[in-house]
XYZ file of C-alpha atoms in Angstrom:
310
model
C -132.273 -19.137 64.369
C -130.195 -16.603 66.287
C -132.643 -16.404 69.188
C -132.045 -20.118 69.768
C -128.270 -19.749 70.044
C -126.403 -19.865 73.342
C -123.921 -17.220 74.480
C -122.001 -19.735 76.559
C -121.360 -23.476 76.675
C -124.482 -24.931 78.281
C -126.306 -28.174 77.577
C -129.974 -28.440 76.662
C -131.976 -28.293 79.880
C -134.349 -31.104 78.907
C -135.417 -33.436 76.102
C -138.258 -31.009 75.404
C -135.821 -28.088 74.942
C -133.720 -30.139 72.519
C -136.762 -31.327 70.536
C -138.171 -27.788 70.361
C -134.878 -26.437 69.008
C -134.389 -29.167 66.393
C -138.061 -29.043 65.325
C -137.928 -25.289 64.805
C -134.622 -25.527 62.967
C -135.830 -28.376 60.722
C -138.790 -26.277 59.547
C -136.557 -23.293 58.778
C -134.066 -25.519 56.985
C -136.805 -27.154 54.875
C -138.302 -23.774 53.962
C -134.893 -22.425 52.950
C -133.922 -25.368 50.736
C -137.361 -25.587 49.141
C -137.027 -21.918 48.190
C -133.538 -22.541 46.796
C -134.765 -25.536 44.771
C -137.722 -23.553 43.439
C -135.442 -20.734 42.251
C -133.019 -23.151 40.584
C -135.857 -25.045 38.851
C -137.420 -21.810 37.570
C -134.060 -20.647 36.264
C -133.574 -23.931 34.397
C -136.975 -23.634 32.673
C -136.419 -20.009 31.724
C -132.871 -20.384 30.466
C -133.212 -23.778 28.802
C -131.767 -27.003 30.075
C -128.098 -27.785 29.478
C -127.047 -30.942 27.699
C -127.585 -34.008 29.802
C -124.380 -34.762 31.633
C -122.853 -38.192 31.809
C -123.487 -40.040 35.055
C -120.668 -39.714 37.534
C -119.195 -42.570 39.533
C -117.537 -42.577 42.940
C -115.214 -45.209 44.278
C -114.720 -45.876 47.967
C -111.795 -43.791 49.287
C -108.695 -45.619 50.352
C -109.006 -45.444 54.112
C -105.686 -47.187 54.571
C -103.919 -44.639 52.382
C -105.643 -41.750 54.128
C -104.801 -42.960 57.612
C -101.158 -43.563 56.670
C -100.681 -39.807 56.210
C -100.627 -39.393 59.989
C -98.236 -42.245 60.798
C -94.529 -42.102 61.629
C -92.064 -43.480 64.188
C -91.031 -41.979 67.541
C -91.245 -43.013 71.171
C -93.810 -42.077 73.828
C -95.003 -43.897 76.944
C -98.008 -46.177 76.504
C -100.078 -47.665 79.329
C -97.003 -48.169 81.534
C -96.435 -51.553 79.840
C -94.333 -50.731 76.788
C -93.136 -47.915 74.596
C -95.002 -46.666 71.562
C -93.178 -46.483 68.249
C -95.829 -44.084 66.914
C -95.024 -40.409 66.540
C -97.538 -38.639 68.801
C -98.517 -35.004 69.281
C -98.713 -35.263 73.080
C -96.845 -37.407 75.604
C -99.334 -39.607 77.409
C -101.813 -39.469 74.508
C -101.149 -42.467 72.289
C -102.392 -42.467 68.700
C -103.381 -45.274 66.372
C -100.957 -46.873 63.940
C -100.611 -49.999 61.796
C -97.479 -51.215 63.629
C -97.186 -51.311 67.427
C -94.879 -52.942 69.988
C -95.954 -55.233 72.822
C -93.049 -56.395 75.026
C -90.713 -58.234 72.583
C -93.300 -58.489 69.800
C -94.167 -56.364 66.820
C -97.924 -56.211 66.275
C -98.832 -55.497 62.656
C -102.215 -54.617 61.117
C -102.155 -55.660 57.471
C -104.862 -56.461 54.891
C -107.617 -57.145 57.409
C -105.436 -59.288 59.681
C -103.301 -58.826 62.796
C -99.863 -60.436 62.958
C -97.334 -60.797 65.785
C -93.609 -61.074 65.133
C -91.068 -62.078 67.800
C -88.102 -59.680 67.962
C -85.913 -61.634 70.387
C -84.942 -65.276 70.925
C -82.759 -65.793 74.023
C -81.808 -62.110 73.803
C -80.711 -62.526 70.191
C -82.491 -60.275 67.627
C -84.798 -62.200 65.287
C -87.870 -61.648 63.125
C -89.997 -64.715 63.771
C -93.715 -64.936 62.852
C -95.750 -66.047 65.871
C -99.507 -65.569 65.425
C -102.105 -64.142 63.067
C -105.845 -63.560 63.282
C -108.580 -61.917 61.217
C -109.282 -58.331 62.297
C -113.008 -58.993 61.820
C -115.197 -61.253 63.975
C -115.737 -64.805 62.725
C -118.572 -65.006 60.202
C -118.914 -61.233 59.740
C -119.366 -60.451 56.022
C -120.478 -56.796 55.981
C -116.989 -55.595 55.069
C -114.768 -53.116 56.926
C -111.821 -50.872 56.099
C -109.335 -51.478 58.932
C -107.203 -48.437 59.591
C -105.319 -48.468 62.860
C -104.822 -50.028 66.258
C -103.852 -49.127 69.804
C -102.561 -51.324 72.638
C -103.573 -51.028 76.303
C -101.915 -53.523 78.670
C -102.531 -56.872 76.887
C -105.533 -55.612 74.866
C -105.288 -54.642 71.212
C -107.915 -52.224 69.886
C -108.471 -52.270 66.106
C -110.419 -49.378 64.560
C -112.072 -49.396 61.144
C -115.167 -48.360 59.218
C -117.921 -50.565 57.783
C -120.013 -49.199 54.914
C -122.379 -52.140 55.321
C -123.247 -51.096 58.870
C -122.510 -47.341 58.493
C -120.514 -47.506 61.684
C -117.030 -47.309 63.156
C -115.921 -50.804 64.130
C -113.981 -51.300 67.372
C -112.433 -54.751 67.729
C -110.866 -55.952 70.987
C -108.179 -58.660 70.923
C -105.934 -60.105 73.620
C -102.238 -60.877 73.271
C -100.528 -63.258 75.714
C -96.918 -63.672 76.838
C -96.209 -65.944 73.838
C -97.577 -63.390 71.357
C -100.739 -65.417 70.633
C -103.815 -63.437 69.584
C -107.467 -63.973 70.509
C -110.625 -62.079 69.490
C -112.575 -60.744 72.500
C -115.400 -58.599 71.120
C -116.432 -56.213 68.351
C -118.605 -53.113 68.723
C -120.062 -50.696 66.190
C -120.652 -46.971 66.785
C -122.920 -45.195 64.274
C -120.890 -42.779 62.145
C -121.152 -41.031 58.799
C -118.040 -41.690 56.772
C -114.891 -43.766 56.515
C -112.401 -43.635 59.376
C -109.422 -41.326 58.787
C -107.239 -38.750 60.479
C -109.344 -36.020 58.845
C -112.734 -37.422 59.873
C -112.142 -38.834 63.336
C -109.698 -39.026 66.228
C -109.041 -42.133 68.303
C -106.655 -41.757 71.216
C -105.572 -43.738 74.254
C -105.365 -41.721 77.490
C -104.636 -43.802 80.600
C -107.282 -46.567 80.570
C -109.697 -44.735 78.288
C -110.218 -45.041 74.555
C -111.208 -41.555 73.395
C -113.091 -40.852 70.163
C -113.926 -37.611 68.454
C -116.658 -38.216 65.852
C -118.719 -35.797 63.736
C -122.283 -37.055 63.235
C -125.108 -35.644 61.108
C -128.001 -34.649 63.331
C -130.663 -35.480 60.740
C -131.394 -38.557 58.696
C -133.863 -38.839 55.813
C -136.210 -41.809 55.591
C -138.332 -42.446 52.521
C -137.027 -41.142 49.232
C -133.664 -39.475 49.463
C -132.011 -36.343 50.803
C -134.317 -33.346 50.830
C -137.334 -35.642 50.523
C -138.944 -38.229 52.690
C -139.274 -37.898 56.437
C -136.573 -36.024 58.304
C -135.726 -37.501 61.718
C -133.350 -36.451 64.445
C -130.943 -39.265 65.232
C -128.341 -39.799 67.927
C -125.439 -42.251 67.521
C -125.781 -45.695 69.065
C -123.369 -48.498 69.860
C -124.044 -52.163 69.027
C -122.187 -55.323 70.013
C -121.466 -58.137 67.564
C -123.143 -61.432 68.546
C -122.436 -63.886 65.694
C -122.118 -63.841 61.899
C -123.814 -60.534 60.916
C -126.048 -60.441 63.997
C -125.760 -57.560 66.480
C -127.500 -56.393 69.614
C -130.033 -53.557 69.573
C -128.388 -50.150 69.436
C -127.773 -48.347 72.726
C -127.430 -44.549 72.703
C -124.131 -43.372 74.120
C -125.337 -39.889 74.987
C -128.646 -38.285 75.908
C -130.182 -35.068 74.616
C -129.153 -33.314 77.824
C -125.519 -34.334 77.137
C -125.564 -32.056 74.075
C -124.366 -28.460 74.247
C -126.455 -25.785 72.582
C -124.966 -24.254 69.406
C -123.211 -20.897 69.581
C -122.999 -20.492 65.779
C -125.833 -20.293 63.285
C -126.319 -23.210 60.879
C -129.248 -24.761 59.010
C -127.679 -28.235 58.959
C -126.100 -28.856 62.360
C -123.513 -31.538 62.982
C -123.207 -33.319 66.289
C -119.541 -32.954 67.275
C -119.267 -35.854 69.710
C -116.544 -36.965 72.096
C -116.961 -40.523 73.402
C -114.988 -42.157 76.191
C -114.758 -45.948 76.587
C -113.332 -47.609 79.708
C -110.909 -50.357 78.659
C -110.666 -51.807 82.158
C -114.273 -52.996 81.868
C -114.888 -56.467 80.423
C -117.733 -55.084 78.287
C -116.996 -51.976 76.225
C -118.865 -49.162 77.978
C -118.898 -45.769 76.293
C -120.388 -42.426 77.281
C -120.355 -39.184 75.359
C -120.818 -35.438 75.227
C -121.458 -33.365 72.101
C -121.935 -29.834 70.819
C -124.100 -28.775 67.888
C -122.447 -26.620 65.261
C -121.480 -26.231 61.593
C -119.827 -29.196 59.871
C -116.335 -27.805 59.206
C -114.019 -28.684 62.076
C -110.483 -29.111 63.374
C -109.608 -31.002 66.533
C -106.702 -31.575 68.897
C -106.347 -34.004 71.807
C -104.291 -33.307 74.936
C -103.961 -35.519 78.058
C -106.867 -33.767 79.801
C -108.975 -32.091 77.099
C -110.179 -32.339 73.515
C -110.292 -29.041 71.618
C -112.703 -28.683 68.689
C -112.913 -25.661 66.368
C -115.997 -25.419 64.130
C -116.980 -22.877 61.499
């Protein structure tokens, strides 16, 4: 593998170079894990099999609880329109939260719905419910954990994760001068696991929605992990049309947008940074990525995203 590593940050020169690297690595990875499985199986036959263990169960993690770990209250500028009440790591880099402020309204994300609450009536402080709307598009039944939102000008961005679609959901909503809410669009970006402060980063920098997303390079088709056909896959974005219908997936980065790995790994992760222009009527996203080991830490500043992998 080491001869395929890069000594500096350069992208793959062509689709052919990327395919040659991943094809070579897939063969080495398969050979390694087949050898490991063979050794483990032989050991089990020689040493006798242990008592059959009880089947284990896993429940879906509480995305809302996980995301709440990163939330608190302080002020930072947001989009030149209002002040953020979210505690942020960097001025000018707004972070998601479940409560935001738009002009004289509180905007609250709660139990799969968005609410607006008026804070002033003729300059007198009040708490008056104004509007509410489902965080999911009308007729969508695939199920989503809704975790946080950001506000740019009069656009509310709601971020969540759908297990039914295996994708990060990005919902766009408008809010008018009376605090009334309206659904604009919903998009889905392929991703591996539920949305949380440990798995992903969503930030608002100027007019751009910024995502950091780890994405498994390989998928298995046929009969489970380690079996079936292994295929290289790149994340795609889809737009909701109606009910559970979506458009065909559109890749948000090409193979030549991917940086060659500088560390050895048999199971590379695509560490992707996507940028979506919120001034465009249609959500348009483009991305760059680097291949590397799965373990990662990330940090977002106003002009760079730093990713450590090991």
